[in-house]
Short mmCIF file of C-alpha atoms in Angstrom, two decimals:
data_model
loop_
_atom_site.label_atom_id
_atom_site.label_comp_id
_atom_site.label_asym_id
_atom_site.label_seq_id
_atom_site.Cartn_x
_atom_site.Cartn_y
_atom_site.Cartn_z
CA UNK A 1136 0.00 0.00 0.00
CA UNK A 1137 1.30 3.67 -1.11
CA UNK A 1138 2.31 5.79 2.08
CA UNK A 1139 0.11 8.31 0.70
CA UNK A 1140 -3.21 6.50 0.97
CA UNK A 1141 -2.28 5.16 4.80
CA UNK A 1142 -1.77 8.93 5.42
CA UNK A 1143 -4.74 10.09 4.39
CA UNK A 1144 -6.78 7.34 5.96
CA UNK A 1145 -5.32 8.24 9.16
CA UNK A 1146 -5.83 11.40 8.73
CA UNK A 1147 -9.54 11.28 8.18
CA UNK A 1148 -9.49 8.81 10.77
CA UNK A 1149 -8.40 10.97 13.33
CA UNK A 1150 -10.57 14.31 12.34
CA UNK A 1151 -12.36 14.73 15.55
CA UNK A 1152 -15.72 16.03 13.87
CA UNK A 1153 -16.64 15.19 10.31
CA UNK A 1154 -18.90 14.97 7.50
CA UNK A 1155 -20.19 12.02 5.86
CA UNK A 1156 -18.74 12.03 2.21
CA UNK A 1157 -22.14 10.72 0.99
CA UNK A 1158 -22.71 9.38 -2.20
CA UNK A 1159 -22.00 11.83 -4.18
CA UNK A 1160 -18.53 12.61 -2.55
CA UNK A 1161 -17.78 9.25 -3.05
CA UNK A 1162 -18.36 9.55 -6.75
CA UNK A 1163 -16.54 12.45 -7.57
CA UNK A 1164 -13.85 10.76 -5.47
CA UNK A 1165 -13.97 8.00 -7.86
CA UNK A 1166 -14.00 10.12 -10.76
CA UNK A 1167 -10.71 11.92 -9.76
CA UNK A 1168 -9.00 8.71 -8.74
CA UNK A 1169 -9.76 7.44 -12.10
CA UNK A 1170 -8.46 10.05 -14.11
CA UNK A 1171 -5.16 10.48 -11.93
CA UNK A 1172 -4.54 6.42 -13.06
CA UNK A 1173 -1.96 5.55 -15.04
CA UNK A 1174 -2.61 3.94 -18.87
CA UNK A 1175 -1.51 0.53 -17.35
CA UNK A 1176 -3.49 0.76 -13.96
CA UNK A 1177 -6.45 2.06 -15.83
CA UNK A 1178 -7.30 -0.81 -18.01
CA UNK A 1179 -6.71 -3.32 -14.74
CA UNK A 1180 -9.29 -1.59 -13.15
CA UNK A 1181 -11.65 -1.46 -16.05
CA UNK A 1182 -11.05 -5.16 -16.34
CA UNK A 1183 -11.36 -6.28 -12.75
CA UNK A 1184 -14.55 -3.91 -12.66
CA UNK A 1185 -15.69 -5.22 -16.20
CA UNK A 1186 -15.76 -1.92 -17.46
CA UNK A 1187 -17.41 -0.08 -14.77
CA UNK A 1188 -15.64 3.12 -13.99
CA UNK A 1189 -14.71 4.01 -9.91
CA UNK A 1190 -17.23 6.46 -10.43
CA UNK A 1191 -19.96 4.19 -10.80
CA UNK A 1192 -19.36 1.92 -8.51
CA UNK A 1193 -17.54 4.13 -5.50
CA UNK A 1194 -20.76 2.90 -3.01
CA UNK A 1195 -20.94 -0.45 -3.46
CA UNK A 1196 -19.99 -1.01 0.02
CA UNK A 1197 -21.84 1.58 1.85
CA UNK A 1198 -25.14 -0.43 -0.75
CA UNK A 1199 -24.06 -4.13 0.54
CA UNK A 1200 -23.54 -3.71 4.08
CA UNK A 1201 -27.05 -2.55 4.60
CA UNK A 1202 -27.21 -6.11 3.59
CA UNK A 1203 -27.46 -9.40 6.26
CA UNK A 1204 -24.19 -10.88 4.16
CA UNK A 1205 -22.42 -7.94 4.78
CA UNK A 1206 -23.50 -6.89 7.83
CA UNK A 1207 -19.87 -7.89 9.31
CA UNK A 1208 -18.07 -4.86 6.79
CA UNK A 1209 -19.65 -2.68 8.71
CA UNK A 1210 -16.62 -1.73 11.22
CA UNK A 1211 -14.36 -1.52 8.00
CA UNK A 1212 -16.07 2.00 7.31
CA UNK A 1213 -14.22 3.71 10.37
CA UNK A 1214 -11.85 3.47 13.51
CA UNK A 1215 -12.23 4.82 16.63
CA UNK A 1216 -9.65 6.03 19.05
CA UNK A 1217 -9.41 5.72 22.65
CA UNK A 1218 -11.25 8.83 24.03
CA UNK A 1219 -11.81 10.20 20.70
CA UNK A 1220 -7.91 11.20 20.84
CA UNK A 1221 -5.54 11.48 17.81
CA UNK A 1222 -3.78 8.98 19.02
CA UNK A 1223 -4.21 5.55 16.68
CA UNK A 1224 -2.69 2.42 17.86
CA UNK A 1225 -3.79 -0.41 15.78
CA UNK A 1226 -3.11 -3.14 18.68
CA UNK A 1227 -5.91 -1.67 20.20
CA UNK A 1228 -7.91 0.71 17.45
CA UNK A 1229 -8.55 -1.73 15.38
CA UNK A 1230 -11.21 -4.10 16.70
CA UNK A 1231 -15.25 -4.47 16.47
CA UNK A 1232 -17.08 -4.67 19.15
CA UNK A 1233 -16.71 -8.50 19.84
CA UNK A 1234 -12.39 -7.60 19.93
CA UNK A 1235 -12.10 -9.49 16.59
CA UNK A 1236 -8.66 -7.59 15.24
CA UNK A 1237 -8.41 -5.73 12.05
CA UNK A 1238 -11.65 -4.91 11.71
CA UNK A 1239 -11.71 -1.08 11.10
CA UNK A 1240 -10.98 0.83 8.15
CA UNK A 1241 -7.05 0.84 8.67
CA UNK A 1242 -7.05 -3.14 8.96
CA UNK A 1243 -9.77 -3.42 5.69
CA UNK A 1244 -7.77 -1.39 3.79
CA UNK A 1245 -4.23 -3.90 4.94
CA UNK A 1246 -6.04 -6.79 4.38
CA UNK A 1247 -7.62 -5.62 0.92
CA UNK A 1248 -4.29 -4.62 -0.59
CA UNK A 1249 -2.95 -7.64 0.87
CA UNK A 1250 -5.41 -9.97 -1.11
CA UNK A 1251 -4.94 -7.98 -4.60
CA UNK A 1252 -0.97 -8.26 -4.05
CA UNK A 1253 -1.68 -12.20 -3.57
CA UNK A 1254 -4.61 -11.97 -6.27
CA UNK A 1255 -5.72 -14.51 -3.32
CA UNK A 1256 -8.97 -13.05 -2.96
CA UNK A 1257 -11.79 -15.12 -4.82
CA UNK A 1258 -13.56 -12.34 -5.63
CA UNK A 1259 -11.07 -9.53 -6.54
CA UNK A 1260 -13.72 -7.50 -7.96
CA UNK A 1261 -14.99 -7.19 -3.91
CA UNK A 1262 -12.00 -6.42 -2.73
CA UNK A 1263 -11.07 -3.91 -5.31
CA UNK A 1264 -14.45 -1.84 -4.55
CA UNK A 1265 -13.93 -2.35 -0.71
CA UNK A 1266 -10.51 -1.12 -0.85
CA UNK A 1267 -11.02 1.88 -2.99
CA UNK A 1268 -14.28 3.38 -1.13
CA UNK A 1269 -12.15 2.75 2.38
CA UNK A 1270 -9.41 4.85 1.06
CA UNK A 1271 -11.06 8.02 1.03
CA UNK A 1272 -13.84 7.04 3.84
CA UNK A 1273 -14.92 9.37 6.44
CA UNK A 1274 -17.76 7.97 8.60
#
């Protein structure tokens, strides 16, 4: 994962009082993203989306976990700090509610850039979209 996209989800983690992006934030997000692509990482993304552009498809996971499949995403949307402080430790930041590890936005965004290093994943099309609307996610 880029330094650059760890940096900015921590920074948004860590904003003490924000907006939601909504879905059209999350679309223009996806529109810019797309257009700052490279030739090369472009046409992956077209092809692992099957032509869909980011735009299109930027809230795909805010849509599915509304869903009972997907209710267990729902963590991977945020983190929260100890006493609301800017202070992120991941040991301990980075659990749901039952202590399962890695489940906040920092760890979804590891363990989806993880999978699409390994091309692991058996649905890379999932972890593509969860991944990209993570990056720039502010709930």
């Amino acid at each position: 994962m880029h330094a650059s996209s760890l940096t900015l989800a921590l920074t948004l983690a860590c904003a003490l009082r924000v907006a939601a992006w909504g879905y059209q934030g999350h679309q223009a997000t996806g529109a810019i993203a797309q257009a700052l692509l490279s030739d090369r990482a472009r046409t992956a993304v077209l092809q692992v989306l099957n032509g869909d552009s980011l735009a299109s498809v930027s809230n795909w996971a805010d849509d599915v976990k509304k869903q009972a499949a997907y209710k267990w995403s729902d963590p991977l949307h945020y983190v929260n700090t100890a006493d609301r402080k800017c202070v992120y430790d991941y040991s301990t930041d980075c659990k749901n509610p039952d202590g399962e590890a890695g489940m906040c936005v920092i760890g979804g965004i590891l363990n989806f850039t993880r999978q699409a290093r390994a091309e692991a994943h058996v649905n890379m099309t999932e972890s593509m979209l969860d991944m990209f609307h993570a990056v720039p996610e502010d709930e």
